Coordinates of C-alpha atoms in Angstrom, one line a residue:
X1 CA 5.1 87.0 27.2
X2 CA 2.0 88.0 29.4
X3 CA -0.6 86.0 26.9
X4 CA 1.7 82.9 27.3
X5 CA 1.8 82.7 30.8
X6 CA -1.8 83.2 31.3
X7 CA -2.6 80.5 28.7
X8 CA 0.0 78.4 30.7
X9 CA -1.5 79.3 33.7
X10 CA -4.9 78.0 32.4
X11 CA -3.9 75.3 31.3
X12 CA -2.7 74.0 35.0
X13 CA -6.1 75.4 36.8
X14 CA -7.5 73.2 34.0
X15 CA -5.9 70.2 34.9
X16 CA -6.1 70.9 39.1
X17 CA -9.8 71.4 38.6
X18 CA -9.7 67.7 36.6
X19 CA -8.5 66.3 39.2
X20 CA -9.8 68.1 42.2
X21 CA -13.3 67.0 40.6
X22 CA -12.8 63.4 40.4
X23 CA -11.4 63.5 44.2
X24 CA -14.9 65.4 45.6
X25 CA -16.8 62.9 42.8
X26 CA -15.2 60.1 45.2
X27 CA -15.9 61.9 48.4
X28 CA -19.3 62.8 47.3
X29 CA -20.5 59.2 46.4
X30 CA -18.9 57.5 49.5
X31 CA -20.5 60.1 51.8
X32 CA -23.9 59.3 49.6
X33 CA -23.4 55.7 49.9
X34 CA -22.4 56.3 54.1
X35 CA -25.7 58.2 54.6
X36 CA -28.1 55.3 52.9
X37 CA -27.1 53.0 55.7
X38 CA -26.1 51.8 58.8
X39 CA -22.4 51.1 59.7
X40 CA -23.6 48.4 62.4
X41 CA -25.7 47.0 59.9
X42 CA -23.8 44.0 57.9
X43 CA -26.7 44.7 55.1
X44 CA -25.4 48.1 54.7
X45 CA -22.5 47.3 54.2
X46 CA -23.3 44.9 51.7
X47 CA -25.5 47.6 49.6
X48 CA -22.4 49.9 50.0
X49 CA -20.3 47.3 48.3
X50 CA -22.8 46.9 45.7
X51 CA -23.4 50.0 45.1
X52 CA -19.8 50.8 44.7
X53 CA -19.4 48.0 42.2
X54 CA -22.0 49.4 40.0
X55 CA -20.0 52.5 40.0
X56 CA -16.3 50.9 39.6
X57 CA -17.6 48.5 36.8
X58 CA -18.0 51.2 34.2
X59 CA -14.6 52.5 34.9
X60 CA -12.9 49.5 34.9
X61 CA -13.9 48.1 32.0
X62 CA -13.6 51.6 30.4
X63 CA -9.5 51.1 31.6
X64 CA -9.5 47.2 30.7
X65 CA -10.5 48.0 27.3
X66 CA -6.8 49.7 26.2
X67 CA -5.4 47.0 28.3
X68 CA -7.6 44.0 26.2
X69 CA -6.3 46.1 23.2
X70 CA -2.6 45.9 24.3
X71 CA -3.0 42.3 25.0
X72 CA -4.4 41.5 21.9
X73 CA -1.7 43.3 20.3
X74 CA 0.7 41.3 22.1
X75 CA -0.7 37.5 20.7
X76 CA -0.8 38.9 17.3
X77 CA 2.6 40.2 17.6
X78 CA 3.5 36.7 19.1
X79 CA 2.0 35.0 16.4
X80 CA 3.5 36.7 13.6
X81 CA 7.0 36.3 14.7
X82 CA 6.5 32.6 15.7
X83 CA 5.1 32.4 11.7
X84 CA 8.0 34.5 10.9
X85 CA 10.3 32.2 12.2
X86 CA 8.8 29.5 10.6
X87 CA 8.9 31.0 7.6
X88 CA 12.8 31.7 7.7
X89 CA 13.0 27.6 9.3
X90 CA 11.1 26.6 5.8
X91 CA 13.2 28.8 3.6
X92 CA 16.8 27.5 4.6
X93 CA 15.0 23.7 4.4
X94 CA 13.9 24.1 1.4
X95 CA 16.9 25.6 -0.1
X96 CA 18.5 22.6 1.3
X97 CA 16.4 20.2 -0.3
X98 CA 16.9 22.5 -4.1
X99 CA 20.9 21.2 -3.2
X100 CA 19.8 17.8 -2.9
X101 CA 18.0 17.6 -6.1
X102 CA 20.3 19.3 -7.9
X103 CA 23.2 16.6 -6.3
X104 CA 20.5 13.5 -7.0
X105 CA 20.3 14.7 -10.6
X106 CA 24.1 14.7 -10.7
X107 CA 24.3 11.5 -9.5
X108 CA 21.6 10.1 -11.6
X109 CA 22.9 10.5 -14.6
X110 CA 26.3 9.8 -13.6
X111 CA 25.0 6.6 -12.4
X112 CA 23.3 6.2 -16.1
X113 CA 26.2 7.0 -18.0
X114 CA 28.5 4.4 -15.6
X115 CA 25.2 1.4 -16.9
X116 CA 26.0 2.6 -20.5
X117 CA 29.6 2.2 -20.4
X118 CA 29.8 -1.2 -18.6
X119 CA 26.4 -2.2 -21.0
X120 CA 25.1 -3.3 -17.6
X121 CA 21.1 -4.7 -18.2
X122 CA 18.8 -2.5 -15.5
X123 CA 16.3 -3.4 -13.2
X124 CA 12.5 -4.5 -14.7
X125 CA 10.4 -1.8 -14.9
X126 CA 8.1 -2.2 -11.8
X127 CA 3.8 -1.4 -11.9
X128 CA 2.5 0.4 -8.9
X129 CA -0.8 -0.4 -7.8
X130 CA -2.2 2.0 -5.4
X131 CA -5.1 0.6 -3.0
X132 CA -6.5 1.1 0.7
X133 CA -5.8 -1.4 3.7
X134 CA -9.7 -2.6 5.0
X135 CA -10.7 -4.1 8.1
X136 CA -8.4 -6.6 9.6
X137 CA -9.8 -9.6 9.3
X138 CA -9.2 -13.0 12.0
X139 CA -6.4 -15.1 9.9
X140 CA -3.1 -17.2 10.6
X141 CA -1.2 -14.0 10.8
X142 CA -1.0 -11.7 13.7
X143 CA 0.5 -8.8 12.0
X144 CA -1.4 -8.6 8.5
X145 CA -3.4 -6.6 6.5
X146 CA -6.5 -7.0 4.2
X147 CA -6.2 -4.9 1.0
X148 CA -8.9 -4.1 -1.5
X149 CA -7.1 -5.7 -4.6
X150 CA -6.9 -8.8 -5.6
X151 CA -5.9 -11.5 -8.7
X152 CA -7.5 -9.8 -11.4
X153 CA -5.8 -6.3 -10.7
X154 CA -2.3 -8.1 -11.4
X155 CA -1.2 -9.0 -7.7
X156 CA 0.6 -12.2 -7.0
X157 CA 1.8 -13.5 -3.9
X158 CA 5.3 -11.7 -2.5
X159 CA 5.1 -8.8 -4.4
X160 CA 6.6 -5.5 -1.5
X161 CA 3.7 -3.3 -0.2
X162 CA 4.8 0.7 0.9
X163 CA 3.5 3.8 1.5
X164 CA 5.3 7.0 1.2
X165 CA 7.8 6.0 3.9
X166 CA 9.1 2.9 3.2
X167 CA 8.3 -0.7 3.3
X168 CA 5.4 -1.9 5.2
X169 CA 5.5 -6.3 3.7
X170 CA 4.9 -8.3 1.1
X171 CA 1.8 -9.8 -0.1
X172 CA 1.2 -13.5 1.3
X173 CA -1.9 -14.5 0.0
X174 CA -4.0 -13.2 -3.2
X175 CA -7.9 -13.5 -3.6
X176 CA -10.0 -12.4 -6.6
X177 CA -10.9 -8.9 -5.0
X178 CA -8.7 -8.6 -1.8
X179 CA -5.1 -9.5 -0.8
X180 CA -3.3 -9.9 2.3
X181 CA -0.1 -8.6 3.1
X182 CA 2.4 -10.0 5.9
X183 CA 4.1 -6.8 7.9
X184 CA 7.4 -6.7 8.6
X185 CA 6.9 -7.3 12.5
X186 CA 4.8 -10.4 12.0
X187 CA 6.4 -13.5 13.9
X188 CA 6.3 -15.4 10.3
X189 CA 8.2 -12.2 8.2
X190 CA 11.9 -13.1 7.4
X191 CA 13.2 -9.9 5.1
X192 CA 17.0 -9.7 3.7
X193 CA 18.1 -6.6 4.2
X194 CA 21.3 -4.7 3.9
X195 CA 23.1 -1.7 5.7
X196 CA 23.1 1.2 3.4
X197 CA 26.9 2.5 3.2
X198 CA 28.1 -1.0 4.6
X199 CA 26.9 -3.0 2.0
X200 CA 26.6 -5.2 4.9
X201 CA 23.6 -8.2 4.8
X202 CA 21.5 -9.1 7.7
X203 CA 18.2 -10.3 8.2
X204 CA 15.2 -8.5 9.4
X205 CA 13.1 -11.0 11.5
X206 CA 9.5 -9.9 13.0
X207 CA 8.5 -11.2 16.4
X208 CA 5.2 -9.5 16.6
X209 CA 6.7 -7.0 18.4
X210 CA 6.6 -2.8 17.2
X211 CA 10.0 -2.8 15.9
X212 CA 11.3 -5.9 13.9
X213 CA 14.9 -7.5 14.9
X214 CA 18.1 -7.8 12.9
X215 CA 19.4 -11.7 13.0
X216 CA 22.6 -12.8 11.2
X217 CA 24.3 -9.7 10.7
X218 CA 27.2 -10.0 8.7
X219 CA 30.0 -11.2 10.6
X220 CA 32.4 -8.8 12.4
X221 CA 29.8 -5.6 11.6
X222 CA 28.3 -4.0 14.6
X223 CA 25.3 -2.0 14.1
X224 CA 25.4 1.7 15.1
X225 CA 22.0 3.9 16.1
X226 CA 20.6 5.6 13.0
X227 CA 22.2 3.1 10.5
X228 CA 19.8 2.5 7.4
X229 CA 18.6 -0.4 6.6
X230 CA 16.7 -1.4 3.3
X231 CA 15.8 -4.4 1.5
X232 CA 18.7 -6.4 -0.6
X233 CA 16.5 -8.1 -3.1
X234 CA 18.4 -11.4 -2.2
X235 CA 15.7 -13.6 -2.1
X236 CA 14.6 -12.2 -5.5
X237 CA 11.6 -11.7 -4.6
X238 CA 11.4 -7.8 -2.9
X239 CA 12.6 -5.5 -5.2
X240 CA 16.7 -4.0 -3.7
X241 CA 17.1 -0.5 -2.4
X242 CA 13.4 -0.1 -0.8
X243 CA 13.8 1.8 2.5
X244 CA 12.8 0.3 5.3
X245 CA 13.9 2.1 8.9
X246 CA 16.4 3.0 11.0
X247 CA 18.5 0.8 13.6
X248 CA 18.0 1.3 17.3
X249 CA 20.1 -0.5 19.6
X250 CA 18.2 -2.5 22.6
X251 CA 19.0 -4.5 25.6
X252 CA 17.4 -7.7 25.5
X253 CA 16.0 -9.6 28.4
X254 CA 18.9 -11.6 29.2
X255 CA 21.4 -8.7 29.6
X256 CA 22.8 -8.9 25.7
X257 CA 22.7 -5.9 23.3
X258 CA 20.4 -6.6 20.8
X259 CA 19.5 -4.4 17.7
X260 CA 15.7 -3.2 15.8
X261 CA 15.0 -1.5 13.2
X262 CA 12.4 1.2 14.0
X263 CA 10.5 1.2 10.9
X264 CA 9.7 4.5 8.5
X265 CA 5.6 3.1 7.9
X266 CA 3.7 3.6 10.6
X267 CA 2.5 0.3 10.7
X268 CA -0.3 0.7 13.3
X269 CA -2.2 3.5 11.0
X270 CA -2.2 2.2 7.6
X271 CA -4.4 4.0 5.0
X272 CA -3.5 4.2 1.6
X273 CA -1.0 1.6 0.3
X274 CA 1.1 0.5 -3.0
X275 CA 1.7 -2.9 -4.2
X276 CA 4.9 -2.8 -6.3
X277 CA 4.0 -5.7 -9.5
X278 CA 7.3 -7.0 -10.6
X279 CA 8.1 -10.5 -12.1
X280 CA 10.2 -12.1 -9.3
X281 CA 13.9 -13.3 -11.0
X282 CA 13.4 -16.9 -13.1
X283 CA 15.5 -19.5 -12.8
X284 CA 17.3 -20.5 -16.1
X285 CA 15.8 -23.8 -17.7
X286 CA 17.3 -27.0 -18.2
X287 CA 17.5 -28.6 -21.4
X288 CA 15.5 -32.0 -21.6
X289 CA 17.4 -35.2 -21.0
X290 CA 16.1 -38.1 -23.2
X291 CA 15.5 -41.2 -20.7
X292 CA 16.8 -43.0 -23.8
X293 CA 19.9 -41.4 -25.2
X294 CA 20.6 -40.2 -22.5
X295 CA 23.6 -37.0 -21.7
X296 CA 26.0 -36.9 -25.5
X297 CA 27.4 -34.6 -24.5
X298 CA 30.2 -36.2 -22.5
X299 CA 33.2 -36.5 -24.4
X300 CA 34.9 -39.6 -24.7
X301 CA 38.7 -39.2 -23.9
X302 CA 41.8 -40.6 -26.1
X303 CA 42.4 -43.8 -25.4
X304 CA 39.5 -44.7 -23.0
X305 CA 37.1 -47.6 -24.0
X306 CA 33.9 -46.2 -25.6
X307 CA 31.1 -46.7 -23.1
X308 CA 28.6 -48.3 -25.0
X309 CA 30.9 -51.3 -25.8
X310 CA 30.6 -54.1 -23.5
X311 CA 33.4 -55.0 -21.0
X312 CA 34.8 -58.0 -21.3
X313 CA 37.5 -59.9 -19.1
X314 CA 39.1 -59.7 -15.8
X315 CA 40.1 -56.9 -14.4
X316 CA 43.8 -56.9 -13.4

């Protein structure tokens, strides 16, 4: 018991003396610093402050370094648990995704199956031609773009242009290197389009304006925010089902509601583009009509006089 309290005993004197020490360290440099100049003197003054700054500097950055440490610490920390988070954030995304794939596959050959049954004739098989949009060049168009493909890679005039997003035009005029294509927002671009879930038709008319308008909506359907729109493949020209935006509802200048579609392609930073080549729908063709037989095929009712036997008589 008597060799514990004495080593406890030391152990205080130890830690007094510590601290007494720094205290008369203190007292000691001040009274230094004091005796090196003159209080009246601003100049001493200013040495004194000087001087004690080239003494506090070592000890404060000698306590900022644990503190830098401890920061530090802290951002890392921060940073991990924001990537964390996103982590988790990608994870229940992509799981989401895995069920949509797995329902699009369900679908898909559900789809296939109902085309069998009904011996229903699919869609032609469409070629995509992947190029890059060039410099725009001056032209009739406002709202066009200059592509670096032309006749003799297969492109033909109103074939649909996209990129990854959706649909970005259709091809208006076709060189032997280049191409143009006409954007959905030009003032000359005239799209049928239909509401996806509605099966409703409507046309998407540019005005040179960001987002292109929706004229002639089907009668009695009213647009709602967020309704997607894609092409119809009406004027069988632009292949059906190609996604094209998402309806925003406006107020025109003269007070009426008016509706845009706010387009997927980011039409005003355009890189990287594909043409889809597909034979636009043919009209069937007629048979030949001799000038000099004429149409046989009309058949001559019982009882009526054969037309190629003159008429003769009054009529009564």
């Amino acid at each position: 018991m008597a060799r514990r309290g004495s080593s406890g005993a030391m152990v205080w004197l130890r830690g007094f003396w510590a601290r007494v020490s720094i205290v008369l360290f203190i007292g000691i440099s001040v009274a230094l610093l004091l005796s090196q100049g003159n209080l009246d003197d601003p100049q001493s003054f200013n040495k004194i402050r000087v001087a004690a700054d080239d003494v506090a500097a070592p000890a404060m950055q000698a306590v900022d370094l644990p503190l830098g440490g401890l920061s530090n610490f802290g951002s890392w920390l921060s940073s991990n648990w924001n990537a964390a988070e996103r982590v988790r954030v990608l994870e229940a995304e992509n799981r989401a995704l895995r069920q949509w794939e797995s329902l699009s596959h369900a679908l898909h050959a559900k789809i296939l199956r109902y085309e069998q049954l009904l011996n229903m004739q699919g869609e032609p098989e469409v070629r995509v031609l992947s190029t890059r949009v060039v410099a725009e060049a001056h032209g009739p168009f406002v709202r066009s773009a200059l592509l670096r493909i032309g006749r003799d890679d297969g492109v033909s005039e109103g074939l649909a242009v996209v990129d990854p997003s959706g649909l970005i035009g259709r091809i208006v005029s076709v060189g032997k290197h280049s191409a143009r294509v006409l954007l959905v927002n030009d003032l000359n671009s005239r799209i049928p389009v239909v509401f996806q879930g509605a099966s409703v038709r409507a046309i998407l008319a540019g005005d040179n304006q960001r987002d292109p308008k929706l004229i002639y909506v089907g009668k009695g359907f009213v647009p709602k925010n967020g309704d997607r729109v894609s092409t119809s493949g009406d004027d069988g020209v632009l292949p059906s089902g190609i996604s094209i935006g998402e309806v925003v509802e406006v107020l025109n200048p003269d007070g009426s509601v008016g509706y845009r579609v706010q387009t997927y392609a980011n039409l005003s930073t355009m890189d990287f583009v594909q043409i889809l080549a597909r034979q636009p729908a043919v009209p069937p063709e007629l048979d030949p009509i001799s000038p000099e037989t004429g149409d046989q095929s009309i058949a001559i009712l019982p009882g009526a006089a054969d037309p190629s036997t003159p008429v003769t008589g009054e009529l009564q």
